[in-house]
Short mmCIF file of C-alpha atoms in Angstrom, two decimals:
data_model
loop_
_atom_site.label_atom_id
_atom_site.label_comp_id
_atom_site.label_asym_id
_atom_site.label_seq_id
_atom_site.Cartn_x
_atom_site.Cartn_y
_atom_site.Cartn_z
CA UNK A 1 -57.62 -5.96 4.03
CA UNK A 2 -55.85 -8.39 1.68
CA UNK A 3 -54.09 -5.56 -0.14
CA UNK A 4 -52.89 -4.08 3.16
CA UNK A 5 -51.60 -7.51 4.21
CA UNK A 6 -49.66 -7.91 0.97
CA UNK A 7 -48.16 -4.45 1.36
CA UNK A 8 -47.06 -5.33 4.89
CA UNK A 9 -45.46 -8.55 3.67
CA UNK A 10 -43.60 -6.75 0.90
CA UNK A 11 -42.47 -4.15 3.43
CA UNK A 12 -41.15 -6.99 5.63
CA UNK A 13 -38.90 -8.24 2.85
CA UNK A 14 -37.70 -4.73 2.05
CA UNK A 15 -36.81 -4.36 5.73
CA UNK A 16 -34.77 -7.57 5.55
CA UNK A 17 -32.91 -6.36 2.45
CA UNK A 18 -32.20 -2.99 4.05
CA UNK A 19 -30.28 -4.70 6.85
CA UNK A 20 -27.52 -5.53 4.38
CA UNK A 21 -24.96 -3.41 2.61
CA UNK A 22 -25.19 -2.62 -1.08
CA UNK A 23 -23.74 -5.09 -3.56
CA UNK A 24 -20.02 -4.74 -4.26
CA UNK A 25 -19.22 -2.30 -7.04
CA UNK A 26 -17.73 -3.22 -10.40
CA UNK A 27 -14.21 -2.27 -9.32
CA UNK A 28 -14.32 -4.37 -6.15
CA UNK A 29 -15.70 -7.35 -8.05
CA UNK A 30 -13.09 -7.03 -10.80
CA UNK A 31 -10.26 -6.78 -8.25
CA UNK A 32 -11.50 -9.80 -6.31
CA UNK A 33 -11.75 -11.93 -9.45
CA UNK A 34 -8.33 -10.75 -10.65
CA UNK A 35 -6.78 -11.62 -7.30
CA UNK A 36 -8.32 -15.08 -7.38
CA UNK A 37 -7.21 -15.62 -10.96
CA UNK A 38 -3.64 -14.59 -10.12
CA UNK A 39 -3.41 -16.81 -7.03
CA UNK A 40 -5.42 -19.84 -8.18
CA UNK A 41 -2.35 -21.66 -9.49
CA UNK A 42 -1.00 -22.03 -5.95
CA UNK A 43 -3.98 -24.32 -5.33
CA UNK A 44 -3.09 -26.57 -8.24
CA UNK A 45 -1.89 -29.37 -6.00
CA UNK A 46 -2.95 -32.97 -5.72
CA UNK A 47 -4.41 -32.40 -2.24
CA UNK A 48 -6.58 -29.49 -3.41
CA UNK A 49 -7.73 -31.38 -6.49
CA UNK A 50 -8.73 -34.29 -4.24
CA UNK A 51 -10.77 -31.89 -2.09
CA UNK A 52 -12.43 -30.38 -5.17
CA UNK A 53 -13.24 -33.87 -6.44
CA UNK A 54 -15.00 -34.65 -3.16
CA UNK A 55 -17.09 -31.48 -3.62
CA UNK A 56 -18.44 -32.41 -7.07
CA UNK A 57 -22.13 -32.85 -7.76
CA UNK A 58 -21.80 -35.33 -10.62
CA UNK A 59 -24.66 -34.25 -12.85
CA UNK A 60 -26.66 -35.51 -15.79
CA UNK A 61 -29.55 -33.33 -16.92
CA UNK A 62 -30.06 -34.19 -20.59
CA UNK A 63 -33.26 -34.86 -22.46
CA UNK A 64 -31.70 -38.16 -23.51
CA UNK A 65 -31.22 -39.42 -19.93
CA UNK A 66 -32.79 -42.81 -19.33
CA UNK A 67 -32.80 -45.52 -16.67
CA UNK A 68 -29.81 -47.30 -18.25
CA UNK A 69 -27.61 -44.19 -18.53
CA UNK A 70 -28.38 -43.03 -14.98
CA UNK A 71 -27.74 -46.52 -13.62
CA UNK A 72 -24.43 -46.69 -15.48
CA UNK A 73 -23.33 -43.38 -13.95
CA UNK A 74 -24.30 -44.55 -10.47
CA UNK A 75 -22.43 -47.83 -10.90
CA UNK A 76 -19.38 -45.87 -12.03
CA UNK A 77 -19.47 -43.95 -8.74
CA UNK A 78 -19.82 -47.25 -6.88
CA UNK A 79 -16.79 -48.71 -8.66
CA UNK A 80 -14.57 -45.72 -7.87
CA UNK A 81 -14.83 -46.48 -4.15
CA UNK A 82 -13.16 -49.84 -4.69
CA UNK A 83 -10.68 -48.64 -7.30
CA UNK A 84 -9.49 -45.61 -5.30
CA UNK A 85 -10.10 -46.44 -1.62
CA UNK A 86 -7.95 -43.54 -0.40
CA UNK A 87 -9.88 -40.96 -2.44
CA UNK A 88 -13.03 -39.34 -1.05
CA UNK A 89 -15.84 -39.92 -3.53
CA UNK A 90 -17.93 -37.23 -5.21
CA UNK A 91 -20.36 -35.32 -2.98
CA UNK A 92 -23.56 -36.16 -4.87
CA UNK A 93 -25.14 -37.58 -8.00
CA UNK A 94 -27.54 -34.98 -9.40
CA UNK A 95 -30.40 -36.08 -11.68
CA UNK A 96 -33.95 -35.26 -12.70
CA UNK A 97 -36.50 -36.24 -10.02
CA UNK A 98 -37.87 -39.21 -11.95
CA UNK A 99 -34.47 -40.90 -11.55
CA UNK A 100 -34.21 -40.47 -7.77
CA UNK A 101 -35.36 -44.01 -7.14
CA UNK A 102 -32.83 -45.55 -9.52
CA UNK A 103 -29.93 -43.67 -7.94
CA UNK A 104 -31.03 -44.20 -4.33
CA UNK A 105 -31.63 -47.93 -4.87
CA UNK A 106 -28.40 -48.62 -6.77
CA UNK A 107 -26.00 -46.32 -4.89
CA UNK A 108 -23.86 -48.57 -2.68
CA UNK A 109 -21.31 -46.12 -1.29
CA UNK A 110 -21.68 -44.00 1.82
CA UNK A 111 -21.51 -40.20 2.01
CA UNK A 112 -22.69 -39.63 -1.58
CA UNK A 113 -25.94 -37.67 -1.69
CA UNK A 114 -28.84 -38.17 -4.10
CA UNK A 115 -29.54 -34.67 -5.45
CA UNK A 116 -32.55 -33.88 -7.63
CA UNK A 117 -33.43 -30.75 -9.56
CA UNK A 118 -37.06 -29.94 -8.87
CA UNK A 119 -39.70 -27.22 -8.78
CA UNK A 120 -40.14 -26.79 -12.51
CA UNK A 121 -36.43 -26.90 -13.35
CA UNK A 122 -34.92 -25.12 -15.24
CA UNK A 123 -37.40 -22.23 -15.70
CA UNK A 124 -39.38 -22.41 -12.43
CA UNK A 125 -42.39 -21.49 -14.56
CA UNK A 126 -45.11 -23.79 -13.33
CA UNK A 127 -47.77 -23.95 -10.63
CA UNK A 128 -46.59 -23.92 -7.02
CA UNK A 129 -48.69 -27.04 -6.46
CA UNK A 130 -46.72 -28.82 -9.20
CA UNK A 131 -43.43 -27.74 -7.62
CA UNK A 132 -44.54 -29.07 -4.25
CA UNK A 133 -45.76 -32.37 -5.68
CA UNK A 134 -42.62 -32.90 -7.76
CA UNK A 135 -40.36 -32.17 -4.79
CA UNK A 136 -42.37 -34.42 -2.47
CA UNK A 137 -42.18 -37.29 -4.97
CA UNK A 138 -38.41 -36.86 -5.39
CA UNK A 139 -37.93 -36.94 -1.61
CA UNK A 140 -40.21 -39.97 -1.33
CA UNK A 141 -38.10 -41.76 -3.97
CA UNK A 142 -34.88 -41.20 -2.04
CA UNK A 143 -33.59 -37.71 -2.87
CA UNK A 144 -31.46 -36.37 -0.02
CA UNK A 145 -30.89 -32.94 -1.58
CA UNK A 146 -33.13 -30.73 -3.72
CA UNK A 147 -32.00 -28.06 -6.20
CA UNK A 148 -34.68 -25.53 -7.18
CA UNK A 149 -34.65 -22.39 -9.31
CA UNK A 150 -35.60 -19.02 -7.87
CA UNK A 151 -38.73 -17.68 -9.57
CA UNK A 152 -36.86 -15.08 -11.64
CA UNK A 153 -39.96 -13.58 -13.24
CA UNK A 154 -41.59 -12.82 -9.90
CA UNK A 155 -38.32 -11.61 -8.40
CA UNK A 156 -37.66 -9.13 -11.21
CA UNK A 157 -41.24 -7.86 -10.98
CA UNK A 158 -40.70 -7.17 -7.26
CA UNK A 159 -43.02 -9.87 -5.93
CA UNK A 160 -40.67 -10.89 -3.14
CA UNK A 161 -43.49 -12.33 -1.05
CA UNK A 162 -44.33 -15.02 -3.62
CA UNK A 163 -40.65 -15.80 -4.20
CA UNK A 164 -39.95 -16.26 -0.49
CA UNK A 165 -43.15 -18.13 0.29
CA UNK A 166 -42.34 -20.68 -2.39
CA UNK A 167 -38.79 -21.28 -1.15
CA UNK A 168 -39.98 -21.55 2.44
CA UNK A 169 -42.67 -24.06 1.52
CA UNK A 170 -40.20 -26.25 -0.36
CA UNK A 171 -37.68 -26.03 2.48
CA UNK A 172 -40.40 -27.12 4.90
CA UNK A 173 -40.88 -30.20 2.70
CA UNK A 174 -37.15 -30.92 2.71
CA UNK A 175 -36.83 -30.68 6.48
CA UNK A 176 -33.27 -31.59 7.43
CA UNK A 177 -32.38 -32.39 3.82
CA UNK A 178 -30.46 -29.68 1.97
CA UNK A 179 -32.26 -27.21 -0.27
CA UNK A 180 -30.11 -25.48 -2.89
CA UNK A 181 -31.62 -22.39 -4.52
CA UNK A 182 -30.38 -21.60 -8.02
CA UNK A 183 -30.24 -17.85 -8.59
CA UNK A 184 -29.74 -18.08 -12.38
CA UNK A 185 -27.35 -15.17 -12.08
CA UNK A 186 -27.08 -14.61 -15.83
CA UNK A 187 -30.75 -13.59 -15.90
CA UNK A 188 -30.55 -11.26 -12.89
CA UNK A 189 -28.89 -8.44 -14.84
CA UNK A 190 -26.91 -6.79 -12.00
CA UNK A 191 -24.81 -7.42 -8.91
CA UNK A 192 -27.48 -5.69 -6.83
CA UNK A 193 -30.11 -8.16 -8.03
CA UNK A 194 -27.80 -11.10 -7.39
CA UNK A 195 -27.25 -9.92 -3.83
CA UNK A 196 -30.97 -9.33 -3.20
CA UNK A 197 -31.86 -12.75 -4.61
CA UNK A 198 -29.18 -14.36 -2.43
CA UNK A 199 -30.41 -12.62 0.74
CA UNK A 200 -34.06 -13.50 0.12
CA UNK A 201 -33.18 -17.13 -0.67
CA UNK A 202 -31.12 -17.49 2.49
CA UNK A 203 -33.75 -15.72 4.58
CA UNK A 204 -36.38 -18.14 3.27
CA UNK A 205 -34.43 -21.24 4.25
CA UNK A 206 -31.90 -22.06 1.51
CA UNK A 207 -29.02 -24.22 2.75
CA UNK A 208 -27.00 -23.46 -0.40
CA UNK A 209 -27.18 -20.76 -3.04
CA UNK A 210 -26.15 -21.85 -6.52
CA UNK A 211 -25.10 -19.84 -9.56
CA UNK A 212 -27.07 -21.26 -12.44
CA UNK A 213 -28.88 -24.11 -14.15
CA UNK A 214 -26.45 -24.31 -17.05
CA UNK A 215 -29.44 -23.85 -19.37
CA UNK A 216 -29.13 -20.05 -19.63
CA UNK A 217 -26.33 -17.94 -21.05
CA UNK A 218 -24.24 -16.67 -19.33
CA UNK A 219 -24.13 -19.49 -16.81
CA UNK A 220 -21.70 -19.44 -13.88
CA UNK A 221 -19.30 -16.49 -13.78
CA UNK A 222 -16.56 -15.71 -11.23
CA UNK A 223 -18.05 -12.23 -10.83
CA UNK A 224 -21.43 -13.62 -9.74
CA UNK A 225 -19.65 -16.13 -7.50
CA UNK A 226 -17.84 -13.34 -5.68
CA UNK A 227 -21.08 -11.40 -5.08
CA UNK A 228 -22.75 -14.55 -3.74
CA UNK A 229 -19.82 -15.48 -1.49
CA UNK A 230 -19.56 -11.94 -0.10
CA UNK A 231 -23.30 -12.11 0.69
CA UNK A 232 -22.84 -15.44 2.47
CA UNK A 233 -20.00 -13.85 4.47
CA UNK A 234 -22.09 -10.85 5.51
CA UNK A 235 -25.00 -13.11 6.49
CA UNK A 236 -22.66 -15.31 8.56
CA UNK A 237 -21.23 -12.27 10.33
CA UNK A 238 -24.76 -11.13 11.23
CA UNK A 239 -26.25 -14.49 12.24
CA UNK A 240 -23.50 -17.06 12.77
CA UNK A 241 -25.23 -19.38 10.26
CA UNK A 242 -23.12 -20.88 7.49
CA UNK A 243 -24.69 -21.11 4.03
CA UNK A 244 -23.16 -23.23 1.30
CA UNK A 245 -22.11 -22.03 -2.16
CA UNK A 246 -22.44 -24.06 -5.36
CA UNK A 247 -20.95 -23.09 -8.70
CA UNK A 248 -22.59 -24.75 -11.71
CA UNK A 249 -23.08 -24.11 -15.40
CA UNK A 250 -20.31 -24.25 -17.98
CA UNK A 251 -17.55 -25.31 -15.58
CA UNK A 252 -15.52 -27.65 -17.76
CA UNK A 253 -11.83 -27.37 -16.88
CA UNK A 254 -9.54 -27.85 -13.90
CA UNK A 255 -8.61 -24.18 -14.25
CA UNK A 256 -12.28 -23.22 -13.81
CA UNK A 257 -12.61 -25.27 -10.63
CA UNK A 258 -9.44 -23.80 -9.17
CA UNK A 259 -10.73 -20.28 -9.81
CA UNK A 260 -14.04 -20.93 -7.98
CA UNK A 261 -12.21 -22.75 -5.19
CA UNK A 262 -9.91 -19.76 -4.76
CA UNK A 263 -12.79 -17.24 -4.76
CA UNK A 264 -14.40 -19.20 -1.93
CA UNK A 265 -11.08 -19.46 -0.09
CA UNK A 266 -10.32 -15.74 -0.42
CA UNK A 267 -13.83 -14.58 0.48
CA UNK A 268 -15.05 -17.11 3.04
CA UNK A 269 -11.93 -18.90 4.23
CA UNK A 270 -10.75 -22.49 4.31
CA UNK A 271 -13.56 -23.57 6.66
CA UNK A 272 -15.94 -23.37 3.67
CA UNK A 273 -13.81 -25.65 1.50
CA UNK A 274 -15.56 -28.94 2.13
CA UNK A 275 -18.57 -30.73 0.64
CA UNK A 276 -20.88 -29.50 3.43
CA UNK A 277 -20.46 -25.89 2.28
CA UNK A 278 -18.93 -25.93 -1.22
CA UNK A 279 -20.05 -27.75 -4.34
CA UNK A 280 -19.29 -27.67 -8.05
CA UNK A 281 -21.91 -29.02 -10.43
CA UNK A 282 -20.48 -30.70 -13.51
CA UNK A 283 -21.35 -33.34 -16.05
CA UNK A 284 -17.92 -33.87 -17.59
CA UNK A 285 -15.22 -32.71 -15.20
CA UNK A 286 -15.00 -35.68 -12.83
CA UNK A 287 -12.98 -37.81 -15.25
CA UNK A 288 -10.57 -34.96 -15.97
CA UNK A 289 -9.99 -34.29 -12.28
CA UNK A 290 -9.54 -37.98 -11.61
CA UNK A 291 -6.92 -38.22 -14.34
CA UNK A 292 -5.04 -35.25 -12.83
CA UNK A 293 -5.15 -36.76 -9.34
CA UNK A 294 -4.18 -40.31 -10.28
CA UNK A 295 -1.90 -39.47 -13.24
CA UNK A 296 -3.67 -42.19 -15.21
#
């Protein structure tokens, strides 16, 4: 009985995947990335850089993080509001879940989210009960967004039921708060796997799909970004539901941000180019962008 039930569940997820086209081929991906690379410079304007700045998830995920360093980063975000009143602030501060309370209690500016990585970040290799407890505690301490990692091991072994059940359970915990699912694209080995992982994540309740943790190599790549954005586009055309895209992992230059911005623009259109649907995770880039925008 149980075995038949599991087979039926697996068949259900295969049916979902079969509703979508195959992943783009190597040539299509290469052409899309080349086109974005060739046209990205047109977006190198102060207005676009301001928009990108407002889409940043300002991130610190180091083993050396402590209450003082996280508080200092939060106070820096607070001070920017007063120093640059005409500039939209960053989209979120992203930290480990044990720092959610510090950020939520010390954040004084509006429209900046408290994002926490959770669910056994960065490997996703722990008990589901631990993932649920960790996420619940982060939300209780003030997290307004949760970033989790897709269970890559179970996905690659074909256990789609477990992968989807876990995402759905964590989304149920989040409720109206955003759940971002990290695909860890560098570990997925192929465009086809990236597309399948994206579809299953979205189907299970993800509000955003995100490239990588930054802890694996390769991290974010424009090729993976294009596959993910084209999947979001196909899903939107089928359902009318808009899913966000987040690029993260090794994005360290203004040129990098312009490339990802342009991939989103070319694939999904300008309506995606806001902090509700587009994010860039970075630990170091905010200051560089700010210097470009303010010429200081």
